[in-house]
Amino acid sequence: MERLLFGDNQFFGVNHMSEEKARTQMMRFQELAAVIDVLDNAYDEGVTSFMCTTHDRIAMVCDHMRSNPQRYKDFQFLPCMPYAHKYANAVTEDGMVGALKRFLPEEGIVNAALRGGMSLARKDIEGITTLLVDAEMKMFAGLNTPVIFLQNVVVDLLLGLDFNAAFRIFADHIKSRYDAEPGFITMNMPKLLDALEEVGIENPIVCSNINKIGFRMCGGFEAYERALNEKKFRAIAMSVFASGAVPAREAIEWVCKQPNIQAIVFGASSKTNIRNTKSLVEEFWRIN
Amino acid sequence: MVRLGVVGLGKMGLSHYAMINAHPDVKVEAICDSTGYVLDVLSKYTGVRTYTDFDVMLRDIELDAIIIATPSRSHGRMVEAALNENLHVFCEKPFCLDIAEGEKLARIATEKTLVNQVGYHNRFVGAFQEVKRLLDAEAIGTVTHVLAEAYGPVVLKPKGSTWRTQRTEGGGCLYDYAAHPINLVNWFLGAPQNVGGSVLNKIFSRDTEDEVFSTLYYDDGKSAQISVNWSDESYRKMTTKVTLWGTRGRIYADRQECQVYIRDDLAVPAGYQRGWNVRYTTDLTEAVWFYLRGEEYSAQLDYFVRCIEARANDNVNSFEEAVMTDRVMAMMIADAERRPPVTSGIAPRQAPGKKFGLLFGGRKAVS
């Protein structure tokens, strides 16, 4: 895994500070060319891993990368699934089971229908989960996806429900079918580590907010510190700037001093910001 | 340990269940839903005790409290049964579509000194709490007008029908979306005396409204306008916002931030200055024990639990306050049905072409 990963919140109008800023970004990145432009900037700066939601628009990014294999030969996608709003809206329209049916894949219709239909009938989560994962992964066919993440809304829902078996099903499927590492995004890192340990997922990749002011680090700052010091897992820090509440230099300096952090994921819309973050990370991780 | 049950495992119920199940002071004893599917999956994989019959669950299991997240039409009956069992009740919004029934439930809960709370989570959003603090401190003087809005992408095409798109079940843009800004206005200004100019229009839905506009009038001359549309795709997800004009300034707030303009030095709260001030969610939000989909959802459940533990009955979002919101919505429905409003006498313009008629022909008032 690269030490610096590029995130995609800026492309989809996700901004935890301001609706106005979010909308400006949505306007700016309406055209795919603007997204590719920023990805090119990152890639040319040596930030070659893109941690992205399985949003419909990412499929277009995938098409672009596939059609320029030489230009992007080192480019890596780290898909984060599912894009939760898609499912939430479907549940509103079709109800819970109806929504599930809607997202079961068309690929290999007979087989999928069997697997899906039987699974739905038997309430067999393994069948449903693997089908949904495969549906989400379709857009990445032929591309390099070394780590595949389960999104925080789903991880934390399962975690709250004590539905830990699902983590294991996801992890096994990602390893066996995609020859990739499973990753988990969460807002409740200490609690998730216990759950993953319980179902025997060793040395997991876990991405969570890790920032100097403790913003959205649920379970508490101390619990996070303890986990980083004592638990065997590969931590990815997100929201290191706490949505802009911590100045860049101070934020990176602090994060780079924490133990056991394998990578930092960050979002940026300009070449300057990408370069600045990259050079700060190089500066502080070299010192350590 | 608070022994708790959860009824109704739709979108809200399932997320309430996940959050409360992670609460260190709570033990979820059982869950209940009328359809067995989700129940069976949860029971198979997590071992939780499940019921399809609410009354059987109440009879079988010793509980201290209950979360009710079924469609609103069933709230009245279930809340009453739970109160009769002396349970503390957290109920989803809108509370009770029948005002008289809602008032009765509020009375029973008060008499029995049971904790009673309704899920208007915006009252736990840091930025909206800051608005309330600023109003109480008279930071913008006397409020003259409020604009409360909510927009989002729920119904974007004429398709699909669930309880959410049936007003009789407690669905629709008024109950599902507009209830939130109305509840905020009630919190900030109290109950209005009258409503007028209410428009409950269909855009895509067959059985309910998709947009809601109305004016709320207060005795002292204050007014508030409600502007809500759940068929607005330009919003990524539901967005609720309020703007308040006062004699000495203006406040704008949404979930992310609170922007305040203060005109003079008369009553500037600590930490604020004359002119523009911005407070972000990162400063205003308190940490929660478990995060699923926004701190406010966790915070409101934590508040419910703490009220039970402290045997406190000074509820945020009490039944009584939720009935106030229900009442305003009932007033808006009555107002929208009362036609025609003041007329100009000018004949309506002929639709120039078929296309125009097609596009706007479906937007008739809900009757």
XYZ file of C-alpha atoms in Angstrom:
655
model
C 0.000 0.000 0.000
C 1.193 3.506 -0.872
C 1.664 5.866 2.069
C -0.375 8.663 0.564
C -3.787 7.887 -0.913
C -5.989 10.232 -2.867
C -9.644 10.497 -1.777
C -12.726 11.471 -3.777
C -14.998 13.491 -1.452
C -14.141 16.723 -3.258
C -15.500 15.327 -6.530
C -18.954 14.591 -5.139
C -19.728 17.646 -3.077
C -18.968 16.070 0.263
C -17.700 18.760 2.575
C -18.131 18.563 6.326
C -17.670 22.294 6.831
C -19.874 24.095 4.363
C -22.790 23.392 2.027
C -21.697 26.341 -0.085
C -18.244 24.938 -0.605
C -19.688 21.513 -1.361
C -21.916 22.963 -4.073
C -19.057 24.936 -5.632
C -17.093 21.704 -5.859
C -20.026 19.863 -7.407
C -20.237 22.533 -10.077
C -16.540 22.460 -10.716
C -16.369 18.692 -11.057
C -19.528 18.292 -13.084
C -17.463 17.526 -16.186
C -15.414 14.370 -16.050
C -12.487 16.221 -17.602
C -12.144 18.318 -14.438
C -11.966 15.160 -12.314
C -9.409 13.550 -14.607
C -7.374 16.735 -14.548
C -7.013 16.596 -10.760
C -6.318 12.844 -10.828
C -3.620 13.506 -13.432
C -2.081 16.124 -11.162
C -2.032 13.657 -8.294
C -0.655 10.854 -10.458
C 2.094 13.058 -11.830
C 3.022 14.039 -8.274
C 3.430 10.346 -7.509
C 0.100 9.918 -5.679
C -1.038 6.914 -7.675
C -3.658 5.291 -5.397
C -7.215 6.546 -5.661
C -9.579 5.626 -2.837
C -13.009 6.059 -4.383
C -16.696 5.385 -3.751
C -18.505 3.095 -6.172
C -20.494 6.103 -7.379
C -21.848 5.921 -10.946
C -19.439 8.630 -12.041
C -16.419 6.601 -10.958
C -17.382 4.133 -13.686
C -16.481 6.880 -16.163
C -13.125 7.395 -14.480
C -12.577 3.651 -14.811
C -13.370 3.805 -18.538
C -10.858 6.598 -18.960
C -8.097 4.655 -17.197
C -8.860 1.498 -19.167
C -8.603 3.314 -22.465
C -5.206 4.817 -21.576
C -3.332 1.863 -20.094
C 0.132 3.239 -20.862
C -0.488 6.617 -19.289
C -1.920 5.046 -16.111
C 0.044 1.838 -15.775
C 0.806 2.442 -12.074
C -2.659 3.737 -11.238
C -4.450 1.865 -8.461
C -8.090 1.989 -7.501
C -9.048 1.347 -3.887
C -12.829 0.958 -4.243
C -15.048 1.790 -1.260
C -18.445 0.177 -1.418
C -21.310 0.590 -1.491
C -22.308 4.121 -2.422
C -24.858 4.199 0.379
C -27.232 6.908 -0.872
C -28.017 4.782 -3.904
C -29.340 2.044 -1.608
C -31.019 4.387 0.845
C -33.029 6.012 -1.940
C -33.958 2.610 -3.370
C -35.218 1.482 0.046
C -37.489 4.531 0.139
C -38.895 3.626 -3.283
C -39.102 -0.153 -3.134
C -38.792 -1.185 0.498
C -35.941 -3.235 1.934
C -36.268 -6.495 -0.004
C -37.323 -4.728 -3.217
C -34.187 -2.601 -3.083
C -32.002 -5.668 -2.583
C -33.543 -7.317 -5.618
C -32.920 -4.195 -7.682
C -29.173 -4.316 -7.098
C -28.583 -7.961 -7.640
C -26.468 -8.114 -10.817
C -27.637 -9.002 -14.314
C -24.327 -10.640 -15.160
C -24.796 -14.387 -15.668
C -28.496 -13.998 -15.182
C -29.364 -17.596 -14.515
C -26.552 -18.120 -12.065
C -27.082 -14.802 -10.310
C -30.811 -15.347 -10.157
C -30.226 -18.732 -8.619
C -27.613 -17.497 -6.209
C -29.601 -14.338 -5.434
C -33.074 -15.826 -5.414
C -32.044 -18.767 -3.300
C -30.073 -16.538 -0.975
C -32.975 -14.163 -0.530
C -35.293 -17.051 0.176
C -32.901 -18.791 2.581
C -31.958 -15.512 4.262
C -28.429 -16.443 3.463
C -26.410 -13.264 3.813
C -23.321 -14.796 2.279
C -24.964 -15.224 -1.112
C -26.536 -11.771 -1.090
C -23.393 -10.028 0.101
C -21.105 -11.617 -2.454
C -23.561 -10.804 -5.241
C -23.795 -7.179 -4.174
C -20.009 -6.941 -3.957
C -19.688 -8.382 -7.450
C -22.250 -5.897 -8.770
C -20.268 -3.015 -7.272
C -16.969 -4.361 -8.599
C -18.158 -4.631 -12.195
C -16.950 -1.122 -13.074
C -13.374 -1.994 -12.068
C -13.009 -4.990 -14.384
C -9.463 -5.237 -15.716
C -8.141 -2.513 -13.406
C -5.762 -2.778 -10.500
C -7.675 -2.916 -7.156
C -5.262 -4.086 -4.443
C -7.501 -3.098 -1.510
C -11.306 -3.124 -1.495
C -13.076 -1.294 1.315
C -16.445 -1.614 2.955
C -17.867 1.890 3.523
C -18.320 3.282 7.009
C -22.121 3.528 6.941
C -22.354 -0.206 6.297
C -19.448 -1.169 8.565
C -20.826 0.862 11.446
C -24.386 -0.362 10.906
C -23.186 -3.979 11.020
C -20.983 -3.154 13.991
C -23.885 -1.639 15.915
C -26.081 -4.635 15.133
C -23.364 -7.090 16.313
C -23.551 -8.518 12.795
C -19.838 -9.359 12.865
C -20.242 -12.446 10.718
C -20.757 -10.160 7.734
C -17.221 -8.745 8.095
C -15.831 -12.207 7.702
C -17.995 -12.951 4.660
C -16.851 -9.729 3.011
C -13.179 -10.328 3.811
C -13.204 -13.917 2.538
C -14.943 -12.978 -0.689
C -12.563 -10.079 -1.426
C -9.554 -12.340 -0.890
C -10.797 -15.339 -2.840
C -12.556 -13.688 -5.761
C -10.462 -10.525 -6.253
C -7.142 -11.594 -4.814
C -7.219 -8.279 -2.961
C -6.975 -7.122 0.646
C -10.241 -6.308 2.418
C -10.382 -2.926 4.113
C -12.871 -1.428 6.548
C -13.795 2.221 6.940
C -15.291 3.201 10.293
C -16.076 6.070 12.613
C -15.724 3.713 15.592
C -12.246 2.294 15.182
C -11.553 0.827 18.660
C -14.882 -1.005 18.738
C -14.432 -2.286 15.179
C -10.982 -3.696 15.956
C -12.525 -5.834 18.701
C -15.242 -7.063 16.340
C -12.759 -7.964 13.584
C -10.601 -9.788 16.089
C -13.640 -11.738 17.249
C -14.304 -13.091 13.737
C -10.633 -13.850 13.177
C -9.670 -11.168 10.676
C -6.001 -10.722 11.423
C -3.964 -7.570 10.937
C -6.878 -5.814 9.211
C -6.693 -2.646 7.142
C -8.844 -0.111 8.964
C -9.441 3.426 7.783
C -10.800 5.946 10.285
C -10.645 9.598 11.232
C -7.364 10.263 12.969
C -6.732 13.913 13.687
C -5.224 16.135 16.319
C -8.538 17.489 17.631
C -10.336 14.124 17.903
C -12.993 15.063 15.335
C -15.326 12.083 14.732
C -13.057 9.685 16.583
C -15.827 7.824 18.400
C -14.874 5.860 21.422
C -12.618 8.756 22.386
C -9.179 10.100 21.638
C -7.486 7.936 24.285
C -9.056 4.753 22.967
C -7.690 5.603 19.524
C -4.225 6.270 20.925
C -4.325 3.004 22.829
C -5.421 1.083 19.736
C -2.646 2.601 17.632
C -0.100 1.694 20.268
C -1.288 -1.763 21.191
C -3.390 -3.379 18.452
C -2.050 -5.239 15.482
C -3.705 -3.637 12.474
C -2.846 -1.460 9.520
C -4.297 1.998 10.153
C -5.207 4.466 7.446
C -5.825 7.980 8.685
C -8.568 10.045 7.074
C -9.897 13.495 7.921
C -6.428 14.405 9.227
C -7.208 18.095 8.682
C -10.541 17.640 10.525
C -12.400 19.314 7.642
C -9.972 22.217 7.675
C -10.107 22.861 11.416
C -6.393 22.002 11.801
C -3.809 23.825 9.629
C -2.148 21.494 7.116
C 1.378 21.544 8.523
C 0.298 21.046 12.112
C -2.119 18.270 11.069
C 0.404 16.255 9.074
C 3.170 16.727 11.628
C 0.903 15.311 14.343
C -0.394 12.372 12.302
C 3.089 11.361 11.150
C 4.158 11.092 14.801
C 1.449 8.538 15.661
C 2.503 4.907 15.703
C 1.275 2.231 13.324
C -0.212 4.478 10.647
C 0.403 2.923 7.256
C -1.165 5.556 5.068
C -2.945 8.877 4.970
C -5.910 9.521 2.697
C -6.550 13.105 1.697
C -8.633 15.033 -0.797
C -7.547 18.087 -2.755
C -8.768 20.008 -5.757
C -5.595 21.812 -6.789
C -2.128 20.834 -7.885
C -0.656 23.127 -5.228
C -2.545 21.435 -2.409
C -1.604 17.983 -3.644
C 2.061 18.985 -3.859
C 2.000 20.657 -0.436
C 0.444 17.641 1.265
C 2.887 15.326 -0.474
C 5.905 17.341 0.589
C 4.661 17.684 4.175
C 4.182 13.938 4.433
C 7.643 13.322 2.987
C 9.141 15.793 5.409
C 7.546 14.417 8.572
C 7.567 10.720 7.812
C 11.248 10.902 6.886
C 12.062 12.436 10.274
C 10.364 9.559 12.082
C -28.714 -1.130 32.485
C -31.757 0.089 30.623
C -33.670 -2.875 29.169
C -35.003 -1.790 25.821
C -37.040 -3.043 22.853
C -37.113 -1.717 19.292
C -40.277 -1.840 17.167
C -40.227 -1.228 13.408
C -37.071 -2.102 11.508
C -37.207 0.133 8.479
C -34.480 2.629 7.676
C -34.883 4.596 10.918
C -35.613 1.632 13.161
C -32.609 -0.322 11.980
C -30.259 2.591 12.500
C -31.742 3.368 15.935
C -31.282 -0.282 16.814
C -27.623 -0.272 15.726
C -26.853 2.866 17.723
C -28.728 1.979 20.901
C -27.378 -1.574 20.789
C -23.877 -0.088 20.964
C -24.787 2.100 23.956
C -22.864 0.997 27.042
C -25.832 1.551 29.402
C -28.429 -0.247 27.305
C -29.326 -3.858 26.736
C -31.595 -4.484 23.751
C -33.815 -7.336 24.922
C -35.862 -7.827 21.766
C -36.779 -6.381 18.397
C -40.131 -6.444 16.644
C -41.300 -5.956 13.076
C -44.422 -6.998 11.212
C -42.496 -8.501 8.314
C -40.313 -11.418 9.241
C -37.534 -11.037 6.701
C -35.148 -8.614 8.366
C -36.003 -10.158 11.731
C -35.058 -13.647 10.595
C -31.754 -12.472 9.130
C -30.860 -10.623 12.340
C -31.941 -13.483 14.529
C -29.966 -15.989 12.446
C -26.741 -13.987 12.464
C -26.822 -12.087 15.761
C -29.056 -14.195 18.001
C -31.284 -11.289 19.040
C -34.753 -12.191 20.291
C -37.416 -11.274 17.737
C -41.171 -10.753 17.628
C -43.664 -10.091 14.874
C -46.407 -9.175 17.331
C -45.908 -6.054 19.410
C -48.396 -7.013 22.103
C -46.823 -10.435 22.542
C -43.419 -8.798 22.952
C -44.770 -6.435 25.625
C -46.374 -9.365 27.424
C -43.345 -11.662 27.212
C -40.421 -9.404 27.996
C -39.465 -7.231 30.941
C -38.574 -3.832 29.524
C -37.800 -0.368 30.855
C -38.036 1.480 27.584
C -39.003 1.187 23.965
C -38.096 2.753 20.638
C -41.047 2.920 18.237
C -40.077 3.425 14.601
C -43.109 2.080 12.766
C -45.103 4.164 10.247
C -46.866 6.997 12.089
C -50.368 5.632 11.683
C -49.593 2.928 14.241
C -47.852 5.236 16.742
C -50.968 6.081 18.739
C -51.881 2.513 19.584
C -48.330 1.347 20.275
C -47.298 4.344 22.355
C -50.406 3.980 24.504
C -49.812 0.273 25.054
C -46.184 0.971 26.003
C -47.124 3.774 28.410
C -49.682 1.472 30.020
C -46.818 -0.937 30.696
C -44.943 1.969 32.313
C -42.280 2.065 29.628
C -40.269 5.138 28.721
C -40.931 5.827 25.057
C -38.829 7.167 22.217
C -41.043 7.500 19.139
C -40.128 8.399 15.567
C -41.597 11.498 13.930
C -44.166 12.569 12.982
C -45.595 11.664 16.342
C -49.298 11.075 15.948
C -51.451 12.068 13.000
C -54.526 12.476 15.201
C -54.016 15.565 17.379
C -56.489 14.533 20.089
C -54.780 11.158 20.379
C -51.361 12.840 20.556
C -52.542 15.132 23.351
C -53.902 12.180 25.285
C -50.582 10.336 25.021
C -48.660 13.412 26.141
C -50.977 13.645 29.151
C -50.562 9.984 30.099
C -46.757 10.201 29.814
C -46.668 13.315 31.993
C -49.005 11.847 34.603
C -46.947 8.696 34.827
C -43.695 10.715 34.777
C -42.329 8.555 31.990
C -39.593 9.852 29.736
C -41.140 10.686 26.383
C -39.245 11.828 23.339
C -39.827 12.124 19.593
C -37.068 11.789 16.992
C -36.704 15.350 15.754
C -32.938 14.972 15.557
C -32.294 18.508 14.321
C -32.619 19.711 17.906
C -29.396 17.796 18.539
C -27.506 19.352 15.627
C -24.771 21.588 17.038
C -25.446 24.428 14.610
C -29.199 24.529 15.395
C -28.503 24.353 19.130
C -26.192 27.328 18.650
C -29.073 29.227 16.971
C -31.237 28.543 20.013
C -28.489 29.744 22.367
C -28.046 32.915 20.320
C -31.793 33.620 20.310
C -32.026 33.099 24.068
C -29.126 35.558 24.478
C -30.964 38.004 22.195
C -27.868 38.238 20.021
C -29.890 39.441 17.020
C -32.453 41.420 19.037
C -36.113 40.678 18.359
C -36.720 38.137 15.635
C -39.101 39.416 12.970
C -39.062 36.624 10.403
C -37.792 33.091 9.901
C -37.318 31.162 6.677
C -37.078 27.416 7.269
C -36.253 25.150 4.354
C -35.619 21.521 3.540
C -34.716 20.064 0.166
C -33.584 16.704 -1.049
C -33.846 13.928 -3.625
C -36.522 11.467 -2.435
C -39.180 11.243 -5.139
C -37.613 12.008 -8.512
C -39.939 10.191 -10.862
C -43.521 8.965 -10.967
C -42.764 5.513 -9.671
C -42.845 3.359 -6.605
C -45.232 3.362 -3.706
C -44.420 2.557 -0.095
C -45.851 3.857 3.149
C -43.548 6.825 2.732
C -45.543 8.010 -0.263
C -48.947 7.632 1.494
C -50.066 10.482 3.686
C -52.589 8.268 5.460
C -49.678 6.131 6.668
C -47.653 9.134 7.807
C -45.626 9.503 4.628
C -45.364 12.326 2.108
C -43.261 15.436 1.868
C -45.173 17.247 4.625
C -44.801 14.538 7.280
C -41.444 13.214 6.207
C -39.559 16.397 5.266
C -41.489 19.554 6.214
C -42.025 18.284 9.770
C -38.335 19.042 10.458
C -38.203 22.749 9.548
C -41.654 23.246 11.163
C -40.353 21.632 14.354
C -37.310 23.934 14.297
C -39.479 27.030 13.872
C -41.648 25.896 16.795
C -38.519 25.487 18.868
C -37.208 28.931 17.981
C -40.463 30.934 18.006
C -43.039 28.772 19.777
C -46.430 27.765 18.380
C -47.934 29.966 15.649
C -51.485 31.297 15.937
C -52.361 30.930 12.258
C -51.123 29.557 9.010
C -51.864 30.866 5.521
C -50.944 30.505 1.899
C -50.274 26.793 2.323
C -49.457 24.953 -0.882
C -49.159 21.170 -0.825
C -48.409 20.234 -4.411
C -47.732 17.003 -6.207
C -44.830 16.884 -8.615
C -44.310 13.175 -9.251
C -46.192 11.351 -6.511
C -49.618 9.921 -7.134
C -50.880 9.807 -3.570
C -49.176 12.632 -1.744
C -47.503 16.028 -1.997
C -43.896 16.546 -3.090
C -43.563 20.229 -2.223
C -44.795 22.247 0.726
C -44.959 26.011 1.186
C -46.688 27.889 3.958
C -46.613 31.006 6.116
C -46.904 30.813 9.889
C -48.258 33.866 11.732
C -47.601 34.839 15.341
C -49.599 37.150 17.641
C -46.791 39.645 18.040
C -46.375 40.175 14.284
C -43.569 37.659 13.747
C -43.879 35.355 10.773
C -42.161 32.319 9.382
C -42.097 30.771 5.971
C -41.705 27.098 5.248
C -40.264 26.050 1.892
C -39.786 22.340 1.312
C -39.299 20.093 -1.726
C -38.314 16.441 -1.633
C -38.076 16.142 -5.408
C -34.975 18.306 -5.721
C -32.126 16.337 -7.208
C -29.685 19.230 -6.984
C -29.247 18.297 -3.320
C -27.128 15.213 -2.679
C -29.094 14.379 0.458
C -31.678 15.993 2.708
C -30.600 19.488 3.649
C -32.387 21.516 6.314
C -31.606 25.184 6.827
C -32.952 28.200 8.665
C -32.474 31.919 8.257
C -33.623 34.283 11.017
C -33.892 38.027 10.702
C -33.798 40.107 13.881
C -33.745 43.784 14.706
C -30.051 43.603 15.473
C -28.756 40.969 13.081
C -29.291 37.834 11.089
C -28.519 34.137 11.553
C -28.169 31.463 8.909
C -27.671 27.847 9.938
C -27.574 24.392 8.438
C -26.114 21.127 9.675
C -22.540 22.182 8.887
C -22.298 25.749 10.059
C -23.868 28.718 11.738
C -23.264 32.136 10.157
C -24.190 35.117 12.273
C -24.225 38.798 11.399
C -24.423 41.071 14.446
C -25.189 44.730 13.782
C -24.095 46.418 17.010
C -22.240 45.972 20.288
C -25.301 45.835 22.557
C -25.530 42.122 23.330
C -22.649 40.357 21.658
C -22.333 36.844 23.162
C -18.942 35.634 24.391
C -16.772 34.483 21.521
C -18.695 36.554 18.995
C -18.002 39.961 17.502
C -19.854 42.717 15.718
C -20.215 41.876 12.010
C -19.836 38.387 10.579
C -19.172 35.281 12.665
C -18.998 31.682 11.472
C -19.110 28.587 13.666
C -18.485 25.195 12.093
C -19.756 21.770 12.969
C -16.252 20.795 14.058
C -16.463 23.379 16.902
C -20.131 22.957 17.703
C -20.478 19.188 17.788
C -19.873 17.154 20.900
C -18.363 13.704 20.563
C -20.712 10.712 20.765
C -20.098 7.149 21.990
C -20.962 5.640 18.636
C -21.261 7.212 15.206
C -23.427 5.845 12.439
C -24.887 8.640 10.343
C -24.432 11.944 12.124
C -23.763 12.838 15.761
C -27.313 14.136 16.229
C -28.842 10.677 15.810
C -26.580 9.214 18.466
C -26.960 12.259 20.717
C -30.768 12.128 20.799
C -30.734 8.478 21.862
C -28.078 9.153 24.471
C -30.216 11.966 25.803
C -33.183 9.597 26.063
C -31.084 7.087 28.009
C -29.685 9.752 30.324
C -33.194 11.068 31.039
C -34.256 7.546 32.023
C -31.225 7.083 34.263
C -31.693 10.468 35.922
C -35.483 10.001 36.043
C -35.585 13.453 34.488
C -38.639 14.633 32.657
C -37.420 17.892 31.135
C -37.408 16.313 27.718
C -36.051 17.850 24.575
C -38.627 16.875 21.934
C -41.299 15.765 24.387
C -44.579 14.342 23.130
C -46.172 17.670 23.964
C -43.780 19.535 21.696
C -44.175 16.977 18.932
C -47.953 17.442 19.103
C -47.315 21.140 18.470
C -45.596 20.192 15.207
C -48.408 17.786 14.327
C -50.917 20.555 14.965
C -49.143 23.007 12.642
C -49.091 20.342 9.922
C -52.817 19.697 10.393
C -53.419 23.460 10.115
C -51.438 23.515 6.876
C -53.457 20.670 5.379
C -56.717 22.416 6.291
C -55.401 25.699 4.909
C -54.293 24.131 1.615
C -57.707 22.523 1.171
C -59.568 25.749 1.805
C -59.940 27.156 -1.716
C -59.925 29.468 -3.411
C -57.609 31.949 -1.697
C -57.792 35.665 -2.558
C -58.334 35.822 -6.324
C -57.240 38.390 -8.886
C -60.233 37.887 -11.164
C -57.870 37.545 -14.113
C -58.656 34.505 -16.249
C -55.949 31.807 -16.139
C -53.557 31.862 -19.077
C -54.229 29.265 -21.763
C -51.553 26.638 -21.991
C -49.710 27.414 -25.263
C -48.928 23.858 -26.213
C -49.409 20.268 -25.244
C -45.918 20.018 -23.838
C -46.511 22.860 -21.388
C -49.743 21.264 -20.244
C -48.069 17.930 -19.780
C -45.284 19.376 -17.754
C -47.412 21.347 -15.345
C -50.739 19.583 -15.638
C -49.817 17.113 -12.946
C -49.097 19.780 -10.365
C -52.515 20.088 -8.831
C -53.162 20.910 -5.232
C -53.713 17.947 -2.985
C -57.364 17.687 -2.199
